[in-house]
């Protein structure tokens, strides 16, 4: 029933499967001062918003505009 999580300062490594079973997750927060990650509007990014890491599956927004740079999305599209 996890709906929100706050990542601690010492959280240093994220893997794609970290929240795979968190089907009720609506929001990810990051403690101020964390040097590896950031969160905007409950969405997890690498520090500086360079890469989107996790969009919570139960987030209730109907639209989304990434804060990651355009270069990241071009790289993702080219990976196919």
mmCIF file of C-alpha atoms in Angstrom:
data_model
loop_
_atom_site.group_PDB
_atom_site.id
_atom_site.type_symbol
_atom_site.label_atom_id
_atom_site.label_comp_id
_atom_site.label_asym_id
_atom_site.label_seq_id
_atom_site.Cartn_x
_atom_site.Cartn_y
_atom_site.Cartn_z
ATOM 1 C CA UNK A 1 0.000 0.000 0.000
ATOM 2 C CA UNK A 2 3.019 2.298 -0.360
ATOM 3 C CA UNK A 3 1.754 5.589 -1.819
ATOM 4 C CA UNK A 4 4.678 7.909 -1.091
ATOM 5 C CA UNK A 5 8.359 7.416 -0.352
ATOM 6 C CA UNK A 6 11.128 9.798 0.645
ATOM 7 C CA UNK A 7 14.624 8.767 -0.374
ATOM 8 C CA UNK A 8 17.254 9.519 2.273
ATOM 9 C CA UNK A 9 20.416 11.587 1.826
ATOM 10 C CA UNK A 10 22.560 8.474 1.629
ATOM 11 C CA UNK A 11 20.542 6.851 -1.177
ATOM 12 C CA UNK A 12 23.212 6.360 -3.833
ATOM 13 C CA UNK A 13 22.033 3.793 -6.375
ATOM 14 C CA UNK A 14 18.764 3.321 -8.246
ATOM 15 C CA UNK A 15 17.824 0.257 -10.291
ATOM 16 C CA UNK A 16 14.872 0.022 -12.667
ATOM 17 C CA UNK A 17 13.174 -2.602 -10.536
ATOM 18 C CA UNK A 18 13.306 -0.647 -7.232
ATOM 19 C CA UNK A 19 9.599 0.241 -7.319
ATOM 20 C CA UNK A 20 8.270 -2.331 -9.783
ATOM 21 C CA UNK A 21 5.819 -3.821 -7.268
ATOM 22 C CA UNK A 22 4.766 -0.469 -5.808
ATOM 23 C CA UNK A 23 1.494 -0.352 -7.751
ATOM 24 C CA UNK A 24 0.003 2.273 -5.406
ATOM 25 C CA UNK A 25 3.018 4.612 -5.518
ATOM 26 C CA UNK A 26 1.922 8.153 -6.334
ATOM 27 C CA UNK A 27 4.914 10.196 -5.251
ATOM 28 C CA UNK A 28 8.666 9.960 -4.778
ATOM 29 C CA UNK A 29 10.434 12.566 -2.659
ATOM 30 C CA UNK A 30 14.139 13.114 -2.088
ATOM 31 C CA UNK A 31 15.633 14.598 1.088
ATOM 32 C CA UNK A 32 17.145 18.043 0.595
ATOM 33 C CA UNK A 33 20.880 17.796 0.131
ATOM 34 C CA UNK A 34 20.884 14.471 -1.700
ATOM 35 C CA UNK A 35 23.701 14.693 -4.249
ATOM 36 C CA UNK A 36 22.623 11.834 -6.531
ATOM 37 C CA UNK A 37 18.887 12.302 -7.089
ATOM 38 C CA UNK A 38 16.165 14.921 -7.279
ATOM 39 C CA UNK A 39 12.394 14.820 -7.450
ATOM 40 C CA UNK A 40 10.030 17.227 -9.156
ATOM 41 C CA UNK A 41 6.288 16.860 -8.708
ATOM 42 C CA UNK A 42 6.816 13.396 -7.221
ATOM 43 C CA UNK A 43 8.866 12.109 -10.162
ATOM 44 C CA UNK A 44 12.409 10.803 -9.620
ATOM 45 C CA UNK A 45 15.334 12.127 -11.674
ATOM 46 C CA UNK A 46 19.101 11.999 -11.478
ATOM 47 C CA UNK A 47 20.550 15.100 -9.822
ATOM 48 C CA UNK A 48 20.167 18.088 -12.097
ATOM 49 C CA UNK A 49 17.181 16.419 -13.796
ATOM 50 C CA UNK A 50 19.434 14.908 -16.450
ATOM 51 C CA UNK A 51 17.561 11.591 -16.639
ATOM 52 C CA UNK A 52 14.063 10.576 -15.652
ATOM 53 C CA UNK A 53 14.397 7.476 -13.468
ATOM 54 C CA UNK A 54 10.908 6.693 -12.200
ATOM 55 C CA UNK A 55 7.407 7.976 -12.901
ATOM 56 C CA UNK A 56 5.181 6.510 -10.166
ATOM 57 C CA UNK A 57 2.622 4.152 -11.691
ATOM 58 C CA UNK A 58 -0.300 5.441 -9.601
ATOM 59 C CA UNK A 59 0.444 9.146 -10.145
ATOM 60 C CA UNK A 60 -2.853 10.798 -10.972
ATOM 61 C CA UNK A 61 -1.697 13.316 -13.591
ATOM 62 C CA UNK A 62 -3.213 13.017 -17.024
ATOM 63 C CA UNK A 63 -0.314 14.739 -18.764
ATOM 64 C CA UNK A 64 3.417 14.951 -18.194
ATOM 65 C CA UNK A 65 6.220 17.214 -19.354
ATOM 66 C CA UNK A 66 9.682 15.894 -18.585
ATOM 67 C CA UNK A 67 12.298 18.088 -16.976
ATOM 68 C CA UNK A 68 15.046 15.982 -18.578
ATOM 69 C CA UNK A 69 16.986 17.554 -21.444
ATOM 70 C CA UNK A 70 15.951 16.898 -25.021
ATOM 71 C CA UNK A 71 19.223 14.995 -25.589
ATOM 72 C CA UNK A 72 18.122 12.302 -23.106
ATOM 73 C CA UNK A 73 14.893 11.646 -25.006
ATOM 74 C CA UNK A 74 16.658 11.559 -28.349
ATOM 75 C CA UNK A 75 19.072 8.982 -26.931
ATOM 76 C CA UNK A 76 16.142 6.876 -25.632
ATOM 77 C CA UNK A 77 14.362 6.979 -29.003
ATOM 78 C CA UNK A 78 17.573 6.033 -30.801
ATOM 79 C CA UNK A 79 18.021 2.988 -28.514
ATOM 80 C CA UNK A 80 15.128 1.187 -30.214
#
